[in-house]
CSV table of C-alpha atoms in Angstrom, one decimal:
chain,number,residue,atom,x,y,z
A,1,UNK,CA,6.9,1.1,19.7
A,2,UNK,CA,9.2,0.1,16.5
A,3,UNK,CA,11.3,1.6,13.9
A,4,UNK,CA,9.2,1.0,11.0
A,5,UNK,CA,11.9,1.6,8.5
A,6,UNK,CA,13.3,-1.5,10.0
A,7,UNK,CA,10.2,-3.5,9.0
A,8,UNK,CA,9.7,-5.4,5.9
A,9,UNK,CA,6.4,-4.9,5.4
A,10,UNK,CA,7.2,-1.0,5.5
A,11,UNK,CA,10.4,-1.1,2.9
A,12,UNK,CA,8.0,-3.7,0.7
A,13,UNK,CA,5.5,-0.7,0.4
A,14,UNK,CA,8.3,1.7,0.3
A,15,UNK,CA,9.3,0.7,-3.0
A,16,UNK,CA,6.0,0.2,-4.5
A,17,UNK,CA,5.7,3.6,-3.6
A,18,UNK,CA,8.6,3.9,-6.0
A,19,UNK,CA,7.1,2.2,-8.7
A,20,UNK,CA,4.0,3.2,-8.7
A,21,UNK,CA,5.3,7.3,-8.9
A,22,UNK,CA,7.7,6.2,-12.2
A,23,UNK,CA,4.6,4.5,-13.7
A,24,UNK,CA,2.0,7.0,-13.5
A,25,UNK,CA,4.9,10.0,-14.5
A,26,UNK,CA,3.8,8.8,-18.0
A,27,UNK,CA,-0.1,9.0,-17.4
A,28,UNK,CA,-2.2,11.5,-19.4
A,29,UNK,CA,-1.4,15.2,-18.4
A,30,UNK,CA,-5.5,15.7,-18.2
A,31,UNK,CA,-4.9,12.4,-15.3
A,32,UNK,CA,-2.3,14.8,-12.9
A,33,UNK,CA,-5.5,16.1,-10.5
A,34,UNK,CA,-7.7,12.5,-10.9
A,35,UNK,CA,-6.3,9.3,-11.3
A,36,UNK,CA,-2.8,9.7,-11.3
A,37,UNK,CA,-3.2,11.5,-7.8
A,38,UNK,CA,-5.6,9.3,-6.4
A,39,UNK,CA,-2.9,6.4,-7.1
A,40,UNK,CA,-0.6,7.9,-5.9
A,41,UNK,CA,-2.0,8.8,-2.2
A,42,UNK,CA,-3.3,5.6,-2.1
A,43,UNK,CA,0.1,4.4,-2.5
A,44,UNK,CA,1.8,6.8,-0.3
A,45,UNK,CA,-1.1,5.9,2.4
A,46,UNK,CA,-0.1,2.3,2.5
A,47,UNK,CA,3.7,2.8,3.9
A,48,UNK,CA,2.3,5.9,6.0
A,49,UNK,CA,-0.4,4.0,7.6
A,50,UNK,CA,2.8,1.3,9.1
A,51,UNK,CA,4.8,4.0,9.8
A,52,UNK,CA,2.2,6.0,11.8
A,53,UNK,CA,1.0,2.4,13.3
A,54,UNK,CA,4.4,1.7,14.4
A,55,UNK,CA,4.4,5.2,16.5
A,56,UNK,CA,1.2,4.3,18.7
A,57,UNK,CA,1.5,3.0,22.2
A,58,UNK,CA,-1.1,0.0,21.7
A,59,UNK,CA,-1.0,-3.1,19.5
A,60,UNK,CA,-4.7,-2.2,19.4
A,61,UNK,CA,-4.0,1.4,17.5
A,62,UNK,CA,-1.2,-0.7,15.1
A,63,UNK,CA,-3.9,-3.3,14.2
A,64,UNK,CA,-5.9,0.0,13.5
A,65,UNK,CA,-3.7,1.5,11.3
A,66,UNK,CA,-2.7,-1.9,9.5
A,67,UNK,CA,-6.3,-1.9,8.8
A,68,UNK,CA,-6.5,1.6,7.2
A,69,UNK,CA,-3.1,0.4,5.3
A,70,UNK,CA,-5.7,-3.0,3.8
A,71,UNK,CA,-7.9,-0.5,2.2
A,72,UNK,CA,-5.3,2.0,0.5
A,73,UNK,CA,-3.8,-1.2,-0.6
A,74,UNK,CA,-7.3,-2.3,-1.8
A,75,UNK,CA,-7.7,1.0,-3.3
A,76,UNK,CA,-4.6,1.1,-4.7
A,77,UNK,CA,-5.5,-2.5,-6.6
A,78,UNK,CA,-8.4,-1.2,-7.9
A,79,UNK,CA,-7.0,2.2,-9.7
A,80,UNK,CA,-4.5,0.2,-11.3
A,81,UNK,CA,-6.7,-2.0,-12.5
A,82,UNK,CA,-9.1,1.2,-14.1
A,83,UNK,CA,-5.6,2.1,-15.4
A,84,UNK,CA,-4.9,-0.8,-17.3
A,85,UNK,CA,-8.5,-0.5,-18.5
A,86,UNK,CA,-7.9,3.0,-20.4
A,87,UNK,CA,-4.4,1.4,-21.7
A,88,UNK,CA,-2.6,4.1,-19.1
A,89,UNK,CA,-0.6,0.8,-17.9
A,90,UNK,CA,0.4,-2.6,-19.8
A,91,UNK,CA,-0.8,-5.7,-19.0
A,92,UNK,CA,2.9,-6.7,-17.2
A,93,UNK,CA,3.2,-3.5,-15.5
A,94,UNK,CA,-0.4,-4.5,-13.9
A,95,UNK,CA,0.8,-8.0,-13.6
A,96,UNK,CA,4.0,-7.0,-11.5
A,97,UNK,CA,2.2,-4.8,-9.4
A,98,UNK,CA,-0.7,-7.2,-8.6
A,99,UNK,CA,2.1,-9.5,-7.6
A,100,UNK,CA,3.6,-7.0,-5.2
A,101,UNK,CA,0.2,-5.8,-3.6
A,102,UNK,CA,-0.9,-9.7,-3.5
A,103,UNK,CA,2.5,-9.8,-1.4
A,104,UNK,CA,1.7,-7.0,0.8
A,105,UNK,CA,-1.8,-8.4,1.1
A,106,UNK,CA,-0.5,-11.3,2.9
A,107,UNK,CA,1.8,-9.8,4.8
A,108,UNK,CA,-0.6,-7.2,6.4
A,109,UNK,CA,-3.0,-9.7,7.2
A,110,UNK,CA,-0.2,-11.7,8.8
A,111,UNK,CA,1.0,-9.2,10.6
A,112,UNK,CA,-2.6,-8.2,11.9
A,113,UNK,CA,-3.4,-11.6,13.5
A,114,UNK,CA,-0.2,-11.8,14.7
A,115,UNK,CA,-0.6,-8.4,16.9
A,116,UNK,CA,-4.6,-10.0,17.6
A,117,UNK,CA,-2.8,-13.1,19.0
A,118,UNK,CA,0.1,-10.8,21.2
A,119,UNK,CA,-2.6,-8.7,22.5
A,120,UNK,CA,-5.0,-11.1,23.7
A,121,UNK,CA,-2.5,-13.5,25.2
């Protein structure tokens, strides 16, 4: 068991978490219950998913939950993505965020085969 707030993978999704909620402030009013919602919980789910990981006993249960954090982060790619579609978001904004979930990307994926590795040593 860790502190996740002392992990960089956590505080990298912490403040995309950050960004996303000042970006999608400015989406349609008719958006609050559909997309800008779903963004946001995707978002939310991503740093939740490390932090609750962090909490269980087993590097098996953290793999879990870094899994779970791989598809909100997946989800989370694809919403902005649709937003940038219907002109919600510009082209950089969707450009910088792409950068930071292709960051988080690796580093989940890193972190999962490094757990894989501990536990089957």
């Amino acid at each position: 068991m860790q502190d996740f707030k002392s992990l960089l993978i956590w505080k990298k999704s912490f403040e995309l978490n950050k960004k996303i909620y000042k970006i999608t402030k400015h989406f349609p009013e008719e958006e609050i219950y559909g997309l800008t919602s779903q963004i946001r919980r995707s978002s939310i789910s991503i740093s939740s998913n490390i932090a609750e990981g962090c909490g269980r006993k087993t590097n098996k249960d953290f793999s879990n939950f870094l899994h779970n954090s791989f598809g909100s982060l997946k989800e989370l790619e694809c919403q902005i993505l649709i937003s940038e579609s219907l002109n919600y978001i510009s082209k950089e904004e969707l450009e910088k965020i792409q950068t930071e979930i292709s960051e988080l990307t690796a580093m989940i994926i890193g972190l999962i085969k490094k757990i894989t590795r501990t536990s089957n040593s």
